[in-house]
XYZ file of C-alpha atoms in Angstrom:
753
model
C 3.001 36.490 -3.088
C 4.000 35.771 -6.702
C 1.072 36.140 -9.067
C 0.866 32.488 -10.253
C 0.744 31.274 -6.641
C -1.949 33.821 -5.800
C -4.028 32.814 -8.813
C -3.722 29.120 -7.993
C -4.655 29.800 -4.375
C -7.784 31.643 -5.560
C -8.453 28.768 -7.957
C -8.319 26.397 -4.982
C -10.598 28.481 -2.771
C -13.335 29.139 -5.353
C -14.732 25.565 -5.210
C -14.647 25.837 -1.401
C -16.712 29.023 -1.669
C -19.127 27.181 -3.969
C -19.388 24.415 -1.385
C -20.262 26.957 1.316
C -22.907 28.667 -0.812
C -24.542 25.414 -1.890
C -24.359 23.941 1.588
C -26.464 26.720 3.077
C -28.491 27.903 0.086
C -28.481 24.994 -2.339
C -32.013 23.782 -1.651
C -33.393 27.289 -1.969
C -31.576 27.750 -5.271
C -33.005 24.479 -6.539
C -32.661 22.945 -9.990
C -30.942 24.068 -12.237
C -29.745 27.216 -10.446
C -27.701 25.283 -7.861
C -25.840 23.512 -10.671
C -25.231 26.779 -12.484
C -23.801 28.379 -9.348
C -21.434 25.465 -8.779
C -20.429 25.497 -12.451
C -19.797 29.262 -12.376
C -17.397 28.944 -9.445
C -15.527 26.075 -11.123
C -15.375 28.107 -14.344
C -13.736 30.879 -12.325
C -11.298 28.350 -10.916
C -10.430 27.198 -14.440
C -9.935 30.807 -15.574
C -7.532 31.420 -12.680
C -5.607 28.245 -13.527
C -5.219 29.293 -17.168
C -4.143 32.794 -16.134
C -1.598 31.277 -13.749
C -0.219 29.139 -16.577
C 0.136 32.201 -18.822
C 2.063 34.103 -16.139
C 4.076 31.000 -15.347
C 5.153 30.539 -18.940
C 6.140 34.186 -19.135
C 8.315 33.840 -16.003
C 8.970 36.392 -13.279
C 11.249 37.560 -10.516
C 11.662 35.699 -7.284
C 9.065 36.726 -4.746
C 8.417 36.269 -1.040
C 9.241 32.784 0.085
C 12.164 32.416 -2.303
C 15.530 32.117 -0.597
C 18.109 34.813 -1.140
C 19.810 34.392 -4.482
C 17.255 31.897 -5.750
C 16.538 31.690 -9.455
C 13.522 33.459 -10.821
C 10.344 31.484 -10.808
C 8.752 30.377 -14.032
C 8.853 27.611 -16.619
C 12.303 26.041 -16.599
C 13.633 28.568 -14.047
C 12.527 27.594 -10.577
C 9.499 26.789 -8.409
C 7.596 29.101 -6.087
C 8.179 27.843 -2.542
C 6.284 29.564 0.255
C 6.839 27.782 3.581
C 4.990 28.872 6.729
C 5.983 27.829 10.269
C 2.974 26.083 11.727
C 3.506 23.767 14.695
C 6.487 23.773 17.107
C 7.899 20.252 17.141
C 11.442 20.590 18.459
C 14.601 19.978 16.479
C 14.917 19.260 12.783
C 17.425 19.047 9.934
C 17.866 21.679 7.193
C 14.562 23.453 7.669
C 13.253 26.846 6.649
C 11.920 27.285 10.197
C 14.023 25.201 12.618
C 11.943 23.577 15.327
C 8.654 23.978 13.463
C 6.557 21.765 11.245
C 5.985 23.721 8.051
C 3.009 24.092 5.772
C 2.917 26.180 2.616
C 2.622 26.316 -1.154
C 4.749 24.645 -3.802
C 4.206 25.703 -7.407
C 6.135 24.350 -10.364
C 5.287 23.403 -13.935
C 3.698 20.120 -12.797
C 1.464 22.041 -10.380
C 0.361 24.417 -13.129
C -0.312 21.574 -15.561
C -2.310 19.596 -12.979
C -4.401 22.634 -12.060
C -5.294 23.277 -15.690
C -6.265 19.650 -16.251
C -8.267 19.240 -13.032
C -10.243 22.462 -13.369
C -10.957 21.849 -17.061
C -12.243 18.310 -16.514
C -14.194 19.472 -13.450
C -15.808 22.254 -15.477
C -16.806 19.843 -18.235
C -18.195 17.393 -15.669
C -20.227 20.192 -14.030
C -21.684 21.217 -17.397
C -22.538 17.628 -18.255
C -24.074 17.038 -14.821
C -26.587 19.855 -15.269
C -28.229 17.719 -17.932
C -27.471 14.283 -16.536
C -28.769 14.991 -13.012
C -31.608 17.310 -14.101
C -34.373 15.083 -12.725
C -32.651 13.970 -9.533
C -34.394 15.167 -6.382
C -31.008 15.698 -4.669
C -29.639 17.874 -7.462
C -28.264 20.642 -5.134
C -26.580 18.123 -2.838
C -24.791 16.557 -5.803
C -23.177 19.848 -6.815
C -22.326 20.578 -3.182
C -20.298 17.372 -3.035
C -18.697 18.058 -6.434
C -17.493 21.471 -5.271
C -15.905 20.032 -2.137
C -14.311 17.297 -4.239
C -12.677 19.848 -6.554
C -11.395 21.914 -3.624
C -9.891 18.818 -2.016
C -7.995 17.770 -5.135
C -6.688 21.262 -5.854
C -5.562 21.638 -2.231
C -3.694 18.347 -2.537
C -1.852 19.509 -5.660
C -0.791 22.934 -4.375
C 0.310 21.666 -0.952
C 4.009 22.079 -0.253
C 4.368 19.310 2.342
C 3.470 15.656 2.663
C 1.330 16.583 5.667
C -0.851 18.868 3.540
C -1.051 16.246 0.830
C -2.220 13.720 3.421
C -4.878 16.050 4.879
C -6.396 16.774 1.473
C -5.825 13.130 0.530
C -8.221 12.124 3.297
C -10.677 14.827 2.283
C -10.642 13.461 -1.270
C -11.419 10.033 0.199
C -14.356 11.448 2.151
C -15.763 13.161 -0.949
C -15.439 9.971 -2.985
C -17.344 8.127 -0.257
C -20.143 10.708 -0.396
C -20.343 10.694 -4.201
C -20.026 6.956 -4.797
C -22.784 6.422 -2.247
C -24.795 9.408 -3.484
C -27.789 7.159 -4.177
C -27.401 5.611 -0.748
C -30.942 4.271 -0.768
C -29.571 1.602 -3.116
C -27.836 -1.026 -1.028
C -25.259 -1.664 -3.752
C -24.257 2.022 -3.781
C -23.933 2.174 -0.002
C -21.824 -0.997 -0.011
C -19.620 0.332 -2.826
C -18.982 3.581 -0.945
C -18.067 1.677 2.216
C -15.805 -0.654 0.265
C -13.952 2.256 -1.352
C -13.562 4.016 1.984
C -12.268 0.956 3.870
C -9.913 -0.144 1.080
C -8.348 3.296 0.928
C -7.851 3.342 4.684
C -5.737 0.190 4.331
C -3.439 2.009 1.935
C -3.423 5.139 4.086
C -2.026 3.107 6.973
C 1.132 2.621 4.897
C 1.137 6.314 3.981
C 1.189 7.213 7.684
C 4.055 4.795 8.358
C 6.153 6.267 5.539
C 5.440 9.843 6.587
C 6.147 8.967 10.230
C 9.573 7.557 9.326
C 10.437 10.766 7.480
C 9.256 13.048 10.277
C 11.056 11.027 12.963
C 14.401 11.262 11.170
C 14.146 14.699 9.546
C 11.742 16.686 11.722
C 9.829 17.992 8.709
C 8.043 16.764 5.593
C 8.225 19.746 3.221
C 8.712 18.548 -0.368
C 11.792 20.526 -1.503
C 13.713 19.731 1.689
C 12.828 16.042 1.456
C 14.078 16.035 -2.125
C 17.292 17.825 -1.210
C 18.123 15.786 1.902
C 17.356 12.371 0.360
C 18.260 13.086 -3.259
C 20.837 10.267 -3.421
C 18.345 7.609 -2.326
C 17.677 6.656 -5.937
C 21.345 5.773 -6.429
C 21.235 3.101 -3.721
C 23.226 2.972 -0.503
C 22.748 4.906 2.739
C 21.986 8.626 2.736
C 24.114 10.916 4.903
C 22.087 13.637 6.600
C 23.303 17.113 7.495
C 23.620 16.246 11.193
C 25.978 13.355 10.434
C 23.491 10.502 10.836
C 22.858 7.990 8.084
C 19.520 6.919 6.668
C 19.819 3.170 6.015
C 18.771 1.916 2.553
C 16.418 -0.680 4.039
C 14.577 1.922 6.069
C 14.426 4.216 3.055
C 12.851 1.391 1.058
C 10.277 0.753 3.795
C 9.496 4.461 3.805
C 9.031 4.534 0.031
C 6.891 1.397 -0.055
C 4.787 2.775 2.807
C 4.086 6.007 0.941
C 3.348 3.993 -2.194
C 0.788 1.933 -0.273
C -1.288 5.086 0.017
C -1.082 5.440 -3.763
C -2.001 1.756 -4.163
C -5.300 2.398 -2.436
C -6.078 5.752 -4.038
C -5.053 4.726 -7.569
C -6.544 1.222 -7.322
C -3.345 -0.783 -7.710
C -3.237 -4.540 -7.189
C -4.182 -5.904 -4.664
C -6.219 -2.855 -3.533
C -7.905 -2.431 -6.917
C -11.265 -4.065 -6.225
C -13.038 -0.900 -5.023
C -12.819 0.931 -8.351
C -15.246 -1.194 -10.444
C -17.818 -1.001 -7.651
C -17.448 2.790 -7.644
C -19.574 2.692 -10.812
C -22.597 2.658 -8.503
C -22.276 6.431 -8.234
C -23.648 8.812 -10.894
C -21.714 8.641 -14.178
C -20.319 12.215 -13.943
C -18.794 11.182 -10.610
C -17.111 8.271 -12.358
C -15.651 10.679 -14.909
C -14.284 12.929 -12.183
C -12.922 10.102 -10.024
C -11.432 8.060 -12.856
C -9.986 10.917 -14.863
C -8.998 13.995 -12.912
C -9.222 13.623 -9.158
C -9.094 10.593 -6.913
C -7.133 8.064 -8.945
C -4.881 10.828 -10.265
C -3.906 11.670 -6.671
C -1.990 8.415 -6.192
C 0.042 8.840 -9.376
C 0.695 12.480 -8.475
C 1.992 11.423 -5.044
C 4.417 8.897 -6.537
C 5.582 11.539 -8.994
C 6.281 13.954 -6.135
C 8.230 11.429 -4.038
C 10.133 10.001 -7.029
C 13.432 11.737 -6.075
C 13.506 10.014 -2.649
C 12.632 6.470 -3.779
C 15.281 3.777 -3.584
C 15.908 1.368 -6.501
C 14.192 -1.436 -4.558
C 11.132 0.741 -3.892
C 10.943 1.677 -7.575
C 11.247 -1.973 -8.581
C 8.383 -2.811 -6.228
C 6.292 -0.048 -7.791
C 7.085 -1.323 -11.287
C 6.066 -4.887 -10.389
C 2.769 -3.743 -8.864
C 2.091 -1.518 -11.896
C 2.830 -4.351 -14.308
C 0.482 -6.722 -12.463
C -2.229 -4.070 -12.272
C -2.213 -3.142 -15.956
C -2.452 -6.829 -16.884
C -5.328 -7.637 -14.508
C -7.315 -4.576 -15.547
C -6.973 -5.293 -19.275
C -7.832 -8.991 -19.022
C -10.963 -8.396 -16.947
C -12.109 -5.546 -19.224
C -12.119 -7.962 -22.181
C -15.349 -9.681 -21.115
C -17.378 -7.108 -19.158
C -20.899 -6.410 -20.408
C -21.626 -3.286 -18.333
C -20.266 -0.302 -20.284
C -19.143 1.511 -17.116
C -17.349 -1.551 -15.750
C -15.410 -1.866 -19.006
C -14.209 1.691 -18.508
C -13.502 1.099 -14.817
C -11.190 -1.847 -15.516
C -9.678 0.153 -18.353
C -8.846 2.867 -15.804
C -7.182 0.300 -13.555
C -5.068 -0.877 -16.475
C -4.039 2.642 -17.524
C -3.133 3.542 -13.941
C -0.950 0.442 -13.958
C 0.845 1.864 -16.997
C 1.525 5.090 -15.098
C 2.860 3.297 -12.031
C 4.997 1.013 -14.184
C 6.469 4.060 -15.892
C 7.350 5.770 -12.609
C 8.853 2.568 -11.236
C 11.053 2.152 -14.330
C 12.250 5.769 -14.228
C 9.953 7.159 -16.940
C 8.910 10.137 -14.823
C 7.880 12.281 -17.777
C 6.122 9.325 -19.432
C 4.083 8.455 -16.336
C 2.994 12.023 -15.595
C 2.420 12.695 -19.307
C 0.050 9.721 -19.498
C -1.717 10.912 -16.346
C -2.591 14.196 -18.065
C -3.520 12.832 -21.494
C -5.498 9.988 -19.921
C -7.618 12.527 -18.048
C -8.946 13.931 -21.326
C -9.885 10.737 -23.138
C -11.040 8.880 -20.029
C -13.323 11.751 -19.010
C -14.633 11.680 -22.579
C -15.248 7.924 -22.368
C -17.159 8.171 -19.102
C -19.222 11.169 -20.137
C -19.891 9.451 -23.459
C -21.043 6.394 -21.519
C -23.264 8.693 -19.470
C -24.813 10.064 -22.667
C -25.463 6.504 -23.842
C -26.982 5.531 -20.496
C -29.352 8.515 -20.485
C -30.319 7.849 -24.106
C -30.941 4.192 -23.276
C -33.218 4.914 -20.325
C -30.421 4.330 -17.769
C -29.592 0.905 -19.150
C -25.880 0.011 -18.830
C -25.674 -3.512 -20.287
C -24.173 -3.545 -23.781
C -26.126 -6.701 -24.643
C -29.154 -4.401 -25.045
C -27.365 -1.765 -27.118
C -26.362 -1.859 -30.772
C -26.836 0.501 -33.685
C -26.977 3.591 -31.462
C -24.731 5.649 -33.755
C -27.812 6.403 -35.846
C -29.677 7.828 -32.835
C -26.837 9.575 -30.957
C -24.244 10.325 -33.660
C -22.293 13.025 -31.774
C -21.798 10.687 -28.823
C -20.766 7.870 -31.183
C -18.140 9.963 -32.987
C -16.653 11.525 -29.861
C -16.595 8.144 -28.102
C -14.718 6.700 -31.098
C -12.153 9.507 -30.851
C -11.556 8.574 -27.216
C -11.184 4.906 -28.234
C -8.585 5.868 -30.846
C -6.721 7.917 -28.228
C -6.602 5.218 -25.559
C -5.640 2.607 -28.161
C -2.500 4.609 -28.969
C -3.446 5.636 -32.509
C -0.829 7.976 -34.039
C -1.581 11.702 -33.814
C -4.022 11.184 -30.930
C -3.009 12.191 -27.401
C -2.666 8.693 -25.976
C -0.166 7.706 -28.659
C 2.542 10.097 -27.474
C 2.352 9.288 -23.773
C 1.968 5.521 -24.175
C 4.745 5.404 -26.768
C 7.055 7.156 -24.303
C 6.188 4.687 -21.541
C 6.808 1.654 -23.778
C 10.021 3.187 -25.128
C 11.374 3.742 -21.635
C 10.182 0.287 -20.570
C 12.164 -1.205 -23.460
C 15.171 0.934 -22.513
C 14.967 -0.176 -18.883
C 14.649 -3.834 -19.866
C 17.601 -3.629 -22.232
C 19.786 -1.734 -19.762
C 18.890 -3.916 -16.756
C 19.258 -7.141 -18.740
C 22.703 -6.122 -19.978
C 23.777 -5.148 -16.451
C 22.540 -8.490 -15.134
C 24.469 -10.372 -17.829
C 27.610 -8.402 -17.008
C 27.299 -9.650 -13.431
C 26.617 -13.230 -14.483
C 22.924 -13.133 -13.545
C 19.771 -14.109 -15.400
C 18.295 -11.285 -17.472
C 15.005 -12.802 -18.636
C 12.825 -11.363 -15.892
C 13.622 -7.769 -16.802
C 12.227 -8.175 -20.305
C 8.771 -8.768 -18.826
C 8.621 -5.043 -18.088
C 8.527 -4.480 -21.851
C 6.769 -7.624 -23.091
C 3.773 -7.424 -20.737
C 2.789 -3.751 -21.322
C 3.314 -4.222 -25.057
C 0.955 -7.211 -25.095
C -1.554 -5.261 -23.015
C -1.408 -2.436 -25.587
C -2.961 -4.890 -28.085
C -5.590 -5.907 -25.523
C -6.428 -2.258 -24.802
C -7.167 -1.548 -28.444
C -9.252 -4.746 -28.638
C -11.486 -4.286 -25.606
C -12.088 -0.575 -26.232
C -13.076 -1.189 -29.856
C -15.261 -4.075 -28.643
C -17.020 -1.602 -26.334
C -17.662 0.793 -29.216
C -18.848 -1.914 -31.602
C -21.293 -3.474 -29.145
C -22.712 -0.070 -28.252
C -22.911 1.817 -31.537
C -22.448 -0.625 -34.411
C -24.699 -3.248 -35.976
C -28.389 -3.817 -35.510
C -30.323 -2.770 -32.400
C -30.663 -5.628 -29.938
C -33.492 -3.911 -28.044
C -35.927 -2.151 -30.366
C -37.811 -0.371 -27.585
C -34.592 1.048 -26.137
C -33.403 2.028 -29.624
C -36.656 3.794 -30.475
C -36.492 6.108 -27.454
C -32.767 6.943 -27.654
C -31.983 10.688 -27.871
C -29.049 12.975 -27.058
C -29.171 16.558 -25.789
C -26.897 19.496 -26.569
C -26.170 20.273 -22.917
C -24.578 16.830 -22.683
C -22.791 16.473 -26.015
C -21.152 19.928 -26.096
C -18.740 18.857 -23.297
C -18.057 15.688 -25.312
C -16.961 17.713 -28.331
C -14.606 19.819 -26.197
C -13.004 16.727 -24.670
C -12.752 15.095 -28.094
C -10.700 18.054 -29.346
C -8.399 17.784 -26.314
C -8.069 14.022 -26.872
C -6.718 14.798 -30.327
C -4.392 17.728 -29.602
C -3.486 16.960 -25.969
C -0.402 14.916 -26.764
C 1.387 17.062 -29.311
C 0.102 20.618 -29.277
C -0.543 21.590 -25.635
C 3.107 21.502 -24.595
C 2.523 19.049 -21.726
C 5.785 17.218 -22.365
C 7.729 20.476 -22.192
C 6.029 21.454 -18.926
C 7.043 18.152 -17.352
C 10.625 18.525 -18.533
C 10.694 22.004 -17.044
C 9.277 20.666 -13.781
C 12.255 18.330 -13.379
C 14.635 21.152 -14.200
C 12.965 23.566 -11.766
C 13.090 21.095 -8.877
C 16.676 20.184 -9.659
C 17.822 23.798 -9.709
C 16.050 24.734 -6.488
C 17.271 21.644 -4.627
C 20.815 22.206 -5.883
C 20.665 25.654 -4.273
C 19.341 24.140 -1.055
C 22.250 21.704 -1.034
C 24.713 24.507 -1.700
C 23.203 26.557 1.117
C 23.386 23.671 3.586
C 26.942 22.701 2.635
C 28.244 26.254 2.352
C 29.395 25.629 -1.212
C 28.558 27.738 -4.201
C 25.521 26.830 -6.239
C 26.380 24.541 -9.074
C 29.387 23.152 -7.238
C 29.993 19.579 -6.191
C 26.635 19.237 -4.422
C 24.527 18.633 -7.519
C 20.969 17.403 -7.089
C 20.649 13.732 -8.083
C 16.949 13.185 -7.464
C 16.147 12.755 -11.151
C 19.435 11.128 -12.109
C 17.672 7.780 -12.597
C 14.843 9.251 -14.700
C 14.901 8.617 -18.443
C 15.200 11.772 -20.585
C 12.018 12.713 -22.387
C 13.796 12.946 -25.739
C 15.985 10.449 -27.504
C 19.714 11.249 -27.605
C 20.719 12.789 -30.969
C 17.246 12.321 -32.374
C 18.419 13.460 -35.778
C 20.484 10.278 -36.274
C 18.606 7.679 -34.211
C 21.553 5.332 -34.381
C 21.985 5.329 -38.146
C 25.723 5.886 -37.802
C 27.110 2.844 -35.975
C 30.362 4.506 -34.773
C 28.308 7.304 -33.205
C 26.175 4.733 -31.397
C 29.286 3.177 -29.868
C 30.327 6.563 -28.496
C 27.088 6.953 -26.570
C 26.655 5.880 -22.994
C 25.043 2.574 -22.105
C 21.813 4.299 -21.037
C 21.638 6.269 -24.298
C 22.123 3.111 -26.338
C 19.404 1.437 -24.250
C 17.012 4.314 -24.898
C 17.547 4.077 -28.633
C 17.083 0.310 -28.453
C 13.820 0.872 -26.580
C 12.656 3.175 -29.369
C 13.379 0.528 -31.995
C 11.590 -2.117 -29.930
C 8.463 0.031 -29.864
C 8.612 0.518 -33.637
C 8.994 -3.228 -34.176
C 6.512 -4.655 -31.681
C 4.134 -2.005 -30.354
C 3.545 0.636 -33.018
C 0.771 -1.259 -34.805
C -0.971 -2.451 -31.638
C -3.839 -0.009 -32.220
C -4.534 -1.348 -35.715
C -4.242 -5.031 -34.822
C -6.359 -4.783 -31.675
C -9.080 -2.598 -33.146
C -9.160 -4.572 -36.396
C -9.554 -7.867 -34.555
C -12.335 -6.436 -32.385
C -14.114 -5.128 -35.477
C -13.942 -8.555 -37.108
C -15.164 -10.427 -34.013
C -18.017 -8.051 -33.145
C -19.079 -6.965 -36.628
C -22.313 -8.889 -36.146
C -22.700 -8.306 -32.447
C -22.215 -11.305 -30.177
C -22.487 -13.949 -32.902
C -18.784 -14.849 -33.160
C -18.207 -14.449 -29.430
C -21.066 -16.839 -28.629
C -19.567 -19.438 -30.986
C -16.233 -19.177 -29.197
C -17.910 -19.558 -25.807
C -19.190 -22.998 -26.800
C -15.640 -24.229 -26.258
C -15.520 -25.205 -22.536
C -12.080 -23.732 -21.698
C -13.065 -20.429 -23.308
C -16.294 -20.369 -21.304
C -14.462 -21.127 -18.056
C -11.867 -18.407 -18.696
C -14.612 -15.957 -19.626
C -16.498 -16.643 -16.392
C -13.286 -16.291 -14.376
C -12.514 -12.928 -15.961
C -16.129 -11.747 -15.818
C -16.081 -12.211 -12.045
C -12.923 -10.115 -11.784
C -10.699 -13.203 -11.307
C -12.691 -13.856 -8.115
C -10.676 -11.343 -6.113
C -13.779 -10.201 -4.250
C -14.688 -13.783 -3.375
C -11.097 -14.491 -2.347
C -11.009 -11.453 -0.064
C -14.393 -12.417 1.349
C -13.151 -15.909 2.247
C -9.661 -14.960 3.418
C -10.129 -11.550 5.004
C -13.781 -11.256 5.963
C -14.775 -14.842 6.716
C -11.319 -16.072 7.662
C -9.439 -13.315 9.440
C -11.991 -10.650 10.404
C -14.765 -13.030 11.450
C -12.159 -15.349 12.996
C -10.787 -12.512 15.088
C -14.341 -11.555 15.977
C -15.010 -15.144 17.135
C -11.803 -15.149 19.204
C -12.719 -11.806 20.760
C -16.242 -13.044 21.419
C -14.903 -16.212 23.093
C -12.385 -14.228 25.126
C -15.105 -11.820 26.205
C -17.479 -14.625 27.123
C -15.026 -16.962 28.850
C -12.408 -14.607 30.294
C -14.011 -11.201 30.792
C -17.507 -12.477 31.548
C -15.999 -15.454 33.448
C -13.965 -13.162 35.677
C -16.957 -10.934 36.353
C -19.307 -13.855 36.935
C -16.677 -15.677 39.065
C -16.204 -12.611 41.226
C -19.948 -12.421 41.666
C -20.116 -16.139 42.596
C -17.311 -15.765 45.176
C -19.045 -12.709 46.609
C -22.306 -14.603 46.817
C -20.489 -17.532 48.569
C -18.868 -15.299 51.153
C -22.163 -13.548 51.678
C -23.917 -16.869 52.324
C -21.173 -18.008 54.721
C -21.366 -14.689 56.577
C -25.130 -15.068 56.806
C -24.826 -18.619 58.184
C -22.256 -17.520 60.796
C -24.407 -14.568 61.734
C -27.507 -16.731 62.018
C -26.117 -19.785 63.836
C -23.099 -18.534 65.780
C -23.480 -14.858 66.552
C -27.231 -14.984 67.008
C -26.893 -18.238 69.038
C -24.329 -16.718 71.378
C -26.382 -13.578 71.860
C -29.548 -15.521 72.448
C -27.772 -17.973 74.844
C -26.292 -15.164 76.887
C -29.661 -13.507 77.046
C -31.335 -16.693 78.198
C -28.594 -17.266 80.813
C -29.006 -13.722 82.151
C -32.724 -14.181 82.166
C -32.315 -17.425 84.185
C -30.095 -15.767 86.745
C -32.558 -12.956 87.082
C -35.418 -15.342 87.528
C -33.444 -17.318 90.103
C -32.609 -14.174 91.985
C -36.189 -13.032 91.934
C -37.485 -16.418 93.019
C -35.084 -16.674 95.952
C -37.124 -16.172 99.162
C -34.354 -16.089 101.718
C -31.184 -14.084 102.086
C -29.183 -17.321 102.514
C -29.830 -18.307 98.894
C -28.870 -14.824 97.705
C -25.660 -15.029 99.745
C -24.761 -18.433 98.253
C -25.306 -17.134 94.821
C -23.207 -14.029 95.446
C -20.386 -16.146 96.974
C -20.532 -18.506 93.975
C -20.303 -15.627 91.524
C -17.377 -14.110 93.436
C -15.592 -17.477 93.372
C -16.080 -17.836 89.655
C -14.788 -14.303 89.109
C -11.716 -14.962 91.296
C -11.048 -18.207 89.455
C -11.182 -16.512 86.097
C -8.878 -13.736 87.318
C -6.382 -16.280 88.642
C -6.407 -18.189 85.377
C -5.685 -14.996 83.483
C -2.793 -14.049 85.821
C -1.241 -17.507 85.524
C -1.479 -17.312 81.748
C 0.172 -13.913 81.691
C 2.967 -14.947 84.091
C 3.982 -18.052 82.378
């Protein structure tokens, strides 16, 4: 086994080992030893992930599992693919093990980057939790769940097939249910956990449909073979399979949308987004892990993995859902008063950005933002946790104010995260969000021009740039609002302010994440890793295509899975379109990409300054200006509408719960009562009727005949006994013989004629 794959496998299994130890010995270890044990195992997992990245960047020779003649594994060279025959399923197309359903490992630059991010954030969350959960009576159980959660997410990332991804996907859902409802004695926490679990099962139903379509037609669901066999799906039109059959575009779109439905639930995309704000009922470190590195990241990761097999219609659907989601999340976050709910709706909005990017072809931009977002969003949630502990577990910002004097490290690190998410230059969020908006502008320009060339309306395509650009201003506003109401101004609750303190065990992780939120965009090489990931997949799948077609590698069968993805870098960045003749020589997509870059410079670059400056002006004196604005009735109505999350929960309650679910329950109850119970009760009534009739016949007919015959026999006997002379006996005997002969004659006559 190649060394990076071995290290990542060990990194995956270490949290599982921690889960086993804490499951059986956690209570005996107690507090804080149980937390230290869990943290030590996760630290080992992080060390293995970093070691794997070092070996990956240095490259290496092809190892077991690589096909003959495959390129060496390593950054920009090729992935490590280790398929294992698992379950005999019959025939299949272009498989490593014909007739078997495969499982295995798939390691490329994206895998290595995700492992480093997940284990780092998990380690920081474990360290923070030792202080945050110090006084909780279920301290060992908390770290037991955290360890299983980390194992589940790492298993999902290293899995080489959609089947493995789905298995660990469900395990991630189970862990989120356990952690969101960790304080299950609170009814709100139990309800939130159930809501998250049920909502995700709705999305998983689509995931199963999409995976079922793939397995039915291909006989396997291993990632590289899916990419190779369906690599032309993104170009539109039917896909010709190796056995001569064709995969229709409509069915391919249904497959892609079905798989995306799973991501809609896991990554809280509209309309399955309502579970994420309620997930705040769990402990704050759980929120950091769910919202930054694990659960919500799983949906974006899935879409990134299936990007090469998505049709244009499926990608357009993803882009529309992402655009709607980022808008809803930002608008609702504007008016929330609970600090954790502000961050929850912020997460929904940022996930919408990632999905929009993937739908528009910005594969590097979407995955880049997934990784940078993990750093500053984990920092925001852990910073909120530090505030909540300092404030005596108060979460309402109306009672905060002036806390920067009492918890300065938390205030500064939280501000760094705000600058990052607002897209401030030189912070990590700037680079990833700028790439998404640039590619959104390029897509809008390219699609609008294509529509005009075909005589169609082009206005709708520009919404994919206008909406996320406008939301960039809102993001800077509501995040700066959160900081101002929490840390700036005068204390609004003197008692809370007087007791506020911060501890080193909690703010040391904040400092580490603050550093990553600054350098994560430019200096960690994430963008290069993602570019290499596309190259590695393309090279390996090109070899698979050459092997299946019998052609030489690099021949006509070139992998087209990322043909519709925007390049990470601008074409001829040294000129940027300064020389007009050179611009005319570029392709239409290159000109669109440069136009997208200019659009960002014109309309989106200063979003961080405008949004944060406006928030600072409005909330400089706390709620004073906001309360004046709320005296205007329309503003108050809009605020109430947004504060209640646009009434999505109430709408779902009326339509789905009260209307459909309870309606179906009433129909089933009526059917059970009138049909099932009616049939049973009717059968019983008929049985009782027949029983009564049989009893009447038995009583009046059968018993009457028996009793009559007995009385007649008794009469004859009495007559015979009372006869005193032989003459009477003779008459009686003659009479009986005559009757017998008469009956015999009647019978003979009946038989003869």
